[in-house]
């Protein structure tokens, strides 16, 4: 009787161990299946988290800036884009007469009309030296200033307040400027080697500088 009980107890223990082992294997299998399922879902989502490769675009080519004027400003302009620079006689700081055509000895010429009254005139003289006359001299670009109606003494005095080292001529009675416009200073003109007006502005500002440099770059790349 005792032997039978011991056998029954042994069988029960064996069955219990087998049941525990099977349960453990089932649990491990379930964990493996769950991990595989999560990995599959991650592989589907991952590509959307990756930013598309950036394609470097070539820098934009420079374009000729458009001259945009109000009707009031346009009415003051006697010459416009496409016209030829008027001929006239100017004077240098020593009083010697100079023909306007003598300025056209380069691929590009910048003509800057200014007077002693405006701060923007002095700013233009300074920045045209810094950003145009200096950097572009070896590329065939020259700058000329034309003072409007100031005395030679005052023109020189104001000029010395700037860094301008390019030639400055005098238009003592305003006769030469009167061929370009009825009023409004300063004014900036970009001319080709034949005196054709390629671009101009009726002021001097940071947008003037930006557009002038853009126009110069555009022409030089042609």
Short mmCIF file of C-alpha atoms in Angstrom, two decimals:
data_model
loop_
_atom_site.label_atom_id
_atom_site.label_comp_id
_atom_site.label_asym_id
_atom_site.label_seq_id
_atom_site.Cartn_x
_atom_site.Cartn_y
_atom_site.Cartn_z
CA UNK A 1 0.00 0.00 0.00
CA UNK A 2 2.79 2.36 0.89
CA UNK A 3 4.66 1.37 -2.24
CA UNK A 4 1.62 2.20 -4.36
CA UNK A 5 1.27 5.59 -2.71
CA UNK A 6 4.92 6.36 -3.32
CA UNK A 7 4.53 5.41 -6.99
CA UNK A 8 1.47 7.60 -7.33
CA UNK A 9 3.30 10.48 -5.70
CA UNK A 10 6.26 10.00 -8.05
CA UNK A 11 4.01 9.96 -11.07
CA UNK A 12 2.31 13.16 -9.87
CA UNK A 13 5.66 14.88 -9.45
CA UNK A 14 6.77 13.85 -12.95
CA UNK A 15 3.50 15.08 -14.46
CA UNK A 16 3.86 18.36 -12.57
CA UNK A 17 7.40 18.85 -13.88
CA UNK A 18 6.34 18.05 -17.44
CA UNK A 19 3.44 20.52 -17.18
CA UNK A 20 5.76 23.27 -15.85
CA UNK A 21 8.28 22.67 -18.64
CA UNK A 22 5.59 22.82 -21.31
CA UNK A 23 4.20 26.04 -19.83
CA UNK A 24 7.68 27.61 -19.78
CA UNK A 25 8.27 26.68 -23.43
CA UNK A 26 4.89 28.13 -24.37
CA UNK A 27 5.72 31.39 -22.57
CA UNK A 28 9.12 31.66 -24.26
CA UNK A 29 7.54 30.98 -27.64
CA UNK A 30 4.96 33.68 -27.00
CA UNK A 31 7.67 36.19 -26.10
CA UNK A 32 9.64 35.36 -29.24
CA UNK A 33 6.52 35.78 -31.38
CA UNK A 34 5.77 39.13 -29.71
CA UNK A 35 9.35 40.36 -30.34
CA UNK A 36 9.14 39.28 -33.98
CA UNK A 37 5.82 41.10 -34.36
CA UNK A 38 7.24 44.31 -32.85
CA UNK A 39 10.31 44.13 -35.12
CA UNK A 40 8.11 43.73 -38.19
CA UNK A 41 6.01 46.75 -37.21
CA UNK A 42 9.14 48.80 -36.55
CA UNK A 43 10.50 47.96 -39.99
CA UNK A 44 7.30 49.31 -41.54
CA UNK A 45 7.36 52.59 -39.59
CA UNK A 46 11.09 53.33 -39.67
CA UNK A 47 11.34 54.51 -43.30
CA UNK A 48 8.84 57.29 -42.65
CA UNK A 49 11.05 58.60 -39.85
CA UNK A 50 14.02 59.07 -42.17
CA UNK A 51 14.19 62.48 -43.85
CA UNK A 52 14.56 62.34 -47.65
CA UNK A 53 18.04 63.01 -48.94
CA UNK A 54 18.65 66.67 -49.75
CA UNK A 55 19.71 67.38 -53.31
CA UNK A 56 22.06 70.33 -53.62
CA UNK A 57 20.77 72.78 -56.20
CA UNK A 58 23.18 74.90 -58.21
CA UNK A 59 23.28 78.59 -57.23
CA UNK A 60 20.92 80.80 -59.19
CA UNK A 61 22.45 82.66 -62.10
CA UNK A 62 22.49 86.47 -61.71
CA UNK A 63 19.83 88.38 -63.61
CA UNK A 64 19.64 91.99 -64.72
CA UNK A 65 17.65 93.87 -62.06
CA UNK A 66 14.51 95.52 -63.35
CA UNK A 67 14.21 99.30 -63.02
CA UNK A 68 10.89 99.93 -61.28
CA UNK A 69 9.73 103.52 -60.82
CA UNK A 70 6.60 105.26 -59.71
CA UNK A 71 4.90 107.45 -62.30
CA UNK A 72 6.16 110.54 -60.49
CA UNK A 73 9.78 109.37 -60.55
CA UNK A 74 9.55 108.15 -64.12
CA UNK A 75 8.34 111.61 -65.15
CA UNK A 76 11.64 113.08 -63.93
CA UNK A 77 13.74 110.77 -66.13
CA UNK A 78 14.85 112.16 -69.49
CA UNK A 79 16.93 109.08 -70.35
CA UNK A 80 16.09 105.47 -69.54
CA UNK A 81 17.38 101.94 -70.02
CA UNK A 82 18.42 101.45 -73.63
CA UNK A 83 19.16 105.12 -74.27
CA UNK A 84 22.65 106.43 -74.94
CA UNK A 85 24.39 108.60 -72.38
CA UNK A 86 24.05 112.26 -73.39
CA UNK A 87 27.15 114.13 -74.48
CA UNK A 88 28.33 117.16 -72.57
CA UNK A 89 31.24 119.07 -71.10
CA UNK A 90 32.34 118.84 -67.47
CA UNK A 91 35.25 120.22 -65.46
CA UNK A 92 37.79 118.48 -63.27
CA UNK A 93 38.75 119.80 -59.84
CA UNK A 94 41.45 121.98 -61.38
CA UNK A 95 38.98 123.63 -63.75
CA UNK A 96 40.09 121.80 -66.89
CA UNK A 97 37.27 120.94 -69.29
CA UNK A 98 36.50 117.25 -69.85
CA UNK A 99 34.22 115.73 -72.47
CA UNK A 100 31.74 113.21 -71.07
CA UNK A 101 32.72 110.65 -73.70
CA UNK A 102 36.14 110.30 -72.08
CA UNK A 103 34.48 108.33 -69.28
CA UNK A 104 33.67 105.49 -71.67
CA UNK A 105 37.03 103.76 -71.71
CA UNK A 106 36.06 100.54 -69.93
CA UNK A 107 33.76 97.57 -70.35
CA UNK A 108 31.36 99.07 -67.82
CA UNK A 109 31.10 102.58 -66.41
CA UNK A 110 29.18 103.72 -63.34
CA UNK A 111 28.20 107.40 -63.34
CA UNK A 112 27.09 108.82 -60.00
CA UNK A 113 25.46 112.26 -59.81
CA UNK A 114 25.65 113.77 -56.33
CA UNK A 115 25.69 116.99 -54.34
CA UNK A 116 26.86 118.12 -50.93
CA UNK A 117 23.40 118.39 -49.38
CA UNK A 118 22.36 114.77 -49.07
CA UNK A 119 23.73 112.17 -46.68
CA UNK A 120 22.92 109.49 -49.23
CA UNK A 121 25.24 111.21 -51.71
CA UNK A 122 28.20 110.86 -49.35
CA UNK A 123 27.19 107.30 -48.54
CA UNK A 124 27.09 106.53 -52.25
CA UNK A 125 30.56 107.97 -52.85
CA UNK A 126 31.99 105.91 -50.02
CA UNK A 127 30.29 102.63 -50.92
CA UNK A 128 30.89 102.91 -54.66
CA UNK A 129 34.60 103.01 -53.88
CA UNK A 130 34.38 100.14 -51.42
CA UNK A 131 32.10 97.80 -53.36
CA UNK A 132 32.59 98.73 -57.03
CA UNK A 133 35.61 100.87 -57.91
CA UNK A 134 38.02 98.83 -55.81
CA UNK A 135 36.84 95.23 -56.29
CA UNK A 136 35.89 95.52 -59.98
CA UNK A 137 38.73 97.67 -61.35
CA UNK A 138 40.60 94.67 -62.76
CA UNK A 139 37.40 93.38 -64.36
CA UNK A 140 36.95 96.46 -66.52
CA UNK A 141 34.55 98.49 -64.38
CA UNK A 142 35.19 102.19 -63.65
CA UNK A 143 33.31 104.68 -61.50
CA UNK A 144 32.95 108.43 -62.08
CA UNK A 145 31.31 110.92 -59.79
CA UNK A 146 29.69 114.10 -61.12
CA UNK A 147 29.02 116.84 -58.60
CA UNK A 148 25.92 118.92 -59.26
CA UNK A 149 26.15 122.71 -58.79
CA UNK A 150 28.42 122.81 -55.73
CA UNK A 151 31.49 125.04 -55.69
CA UNK A 152 34.78 123.20 -56.29
CA UNK A 153 35.83 123.96 -52.72
CA UNK A 154 32.66 122.51 -51.18
CA UNK A 155 32.70 119.49 -53.48
CA UNK A 156 36.30 118.68 -52.52
CA UNK A 157 35.56 119.26 -48.84
CA UNK A 158 32.66 116.79 -48.88
CA UNK A 159 34.57 114.34 -51.04
CA UNK A 160 37.35 114.18 -48.46
CA UNK A 161 34.84 112.95 -45.89
CA UNK A 162 34.41 109.77 -47.91
CA UNK A 163 36.75 107.05 -49.10
CA UNK A 164 36.15 107.81 -52.78
CA UNK A 165 39.33 107.62 -54.84
CA UNK A 166 37.73 107.52 -58.30
CA UNK A 167 37.57 110.58 -60.61
CA UNK A 168 35.00 113.22 -59.73
CA UNK A 169 34.00 115.89 -62.25
CA UNK A 170 32.06 119.10 -61.71
CA UNK A 171 28.81 120.17 -63.33
CA UNK A 172 28.77 123.73 -61.92
CA UNK A 173 25.62 124.99 -63.61
CA UNK A 174 23.81 121.64 -63.73
CA UNK A 175 23.65 121.70 -67.53
CA UNK A 176 24.89 118.15 -67.94
CA UNK A 177 22.60 116.67 -65.30
CA UNK A 178 19.69 118.46 -66.99
CA UNK A 179 20.14 116.09 -69.93
CA UNK A 180 19.51 113.10 -67.65
CA UNK A 181 16.70 114.24 -65.38
CA UNK A 182 14.60 117.19 -64.34
CA UNK A 183 15.34 116.74 -60.62
CA UNK A 184 16.33 114.29 -57.92
CA UNK A 185 19.77 113.48 -56.53
CA UNK A 186 21.71 111.29 -56.16
CA UNK A 187 21.33 109.19 -59.31
CA UNK A 188 23.30 106.14 -60.40
CA UNK A 189 23.75 104.92 -63.99
CA UNK A 190 25.43 101.79 -65.34
CA UNK A 191 26.70 102.14 -68.93
CA UNK A 192 28.30 99.74 -71.39
CA UNK A 193 31.41 100.58 -73.44
CA UNK A 194 29.27 102.38 -76.03
CA UNK A 195 27.51 104.57 -73.50
CA UNK A 196 24.25 102.61 -73.55
CA UNK A 197 22.34 102.79 -70.27
CA UNK A 198 21.96 99.25 -68.92
CA UNK A 199 20.47 100.08 -65.54
CA UNK A 200 19.90 103.12 -63.31
CA UNK A 201 18.38 104.25 -60.04
CA UNK A 202 16.95 107.58 -58.93
CA UNK A 203 18.51 107.38 -55.46
CA UNK A 204 21.28 105.75 -53.52
CA UNK A 205 20.30 103.16 -50.91
CA UNK A 206 21.14 99.61 -49.93
CA UNK A 207 18.77 98.34 -52.62
CA UNK A 208 20.64 100.56 -55.10
CA UNK A 209 23.93 98.94 -54.11
CA UNK A 210 22.44 95.45 -54.29
CA UNK A 211 20.89 95.97 -57.72
CA UNK A 212 23.97 97.72 -59.11
CA UNK A 213 26.22 94.84 -58.04
CA UNK A 214 23.71 92.38 -59.48
CA UNK A 215 23.66 94.24 -62.80
CA UNK A 216 27.47 94.33 -62.95
CA UNK A 217 27.73 90.60 -62.23
CA UNK A 218 25.10 89.84 -64.84
CA UNK A 219 26.92 91.77 -67.58
CA UNK A 220 30.35 90.41 -66.68
CA UNK A 221 29.08 86.83 -67.00
CA UNK A 222 27.70 87.32 -70.49
#
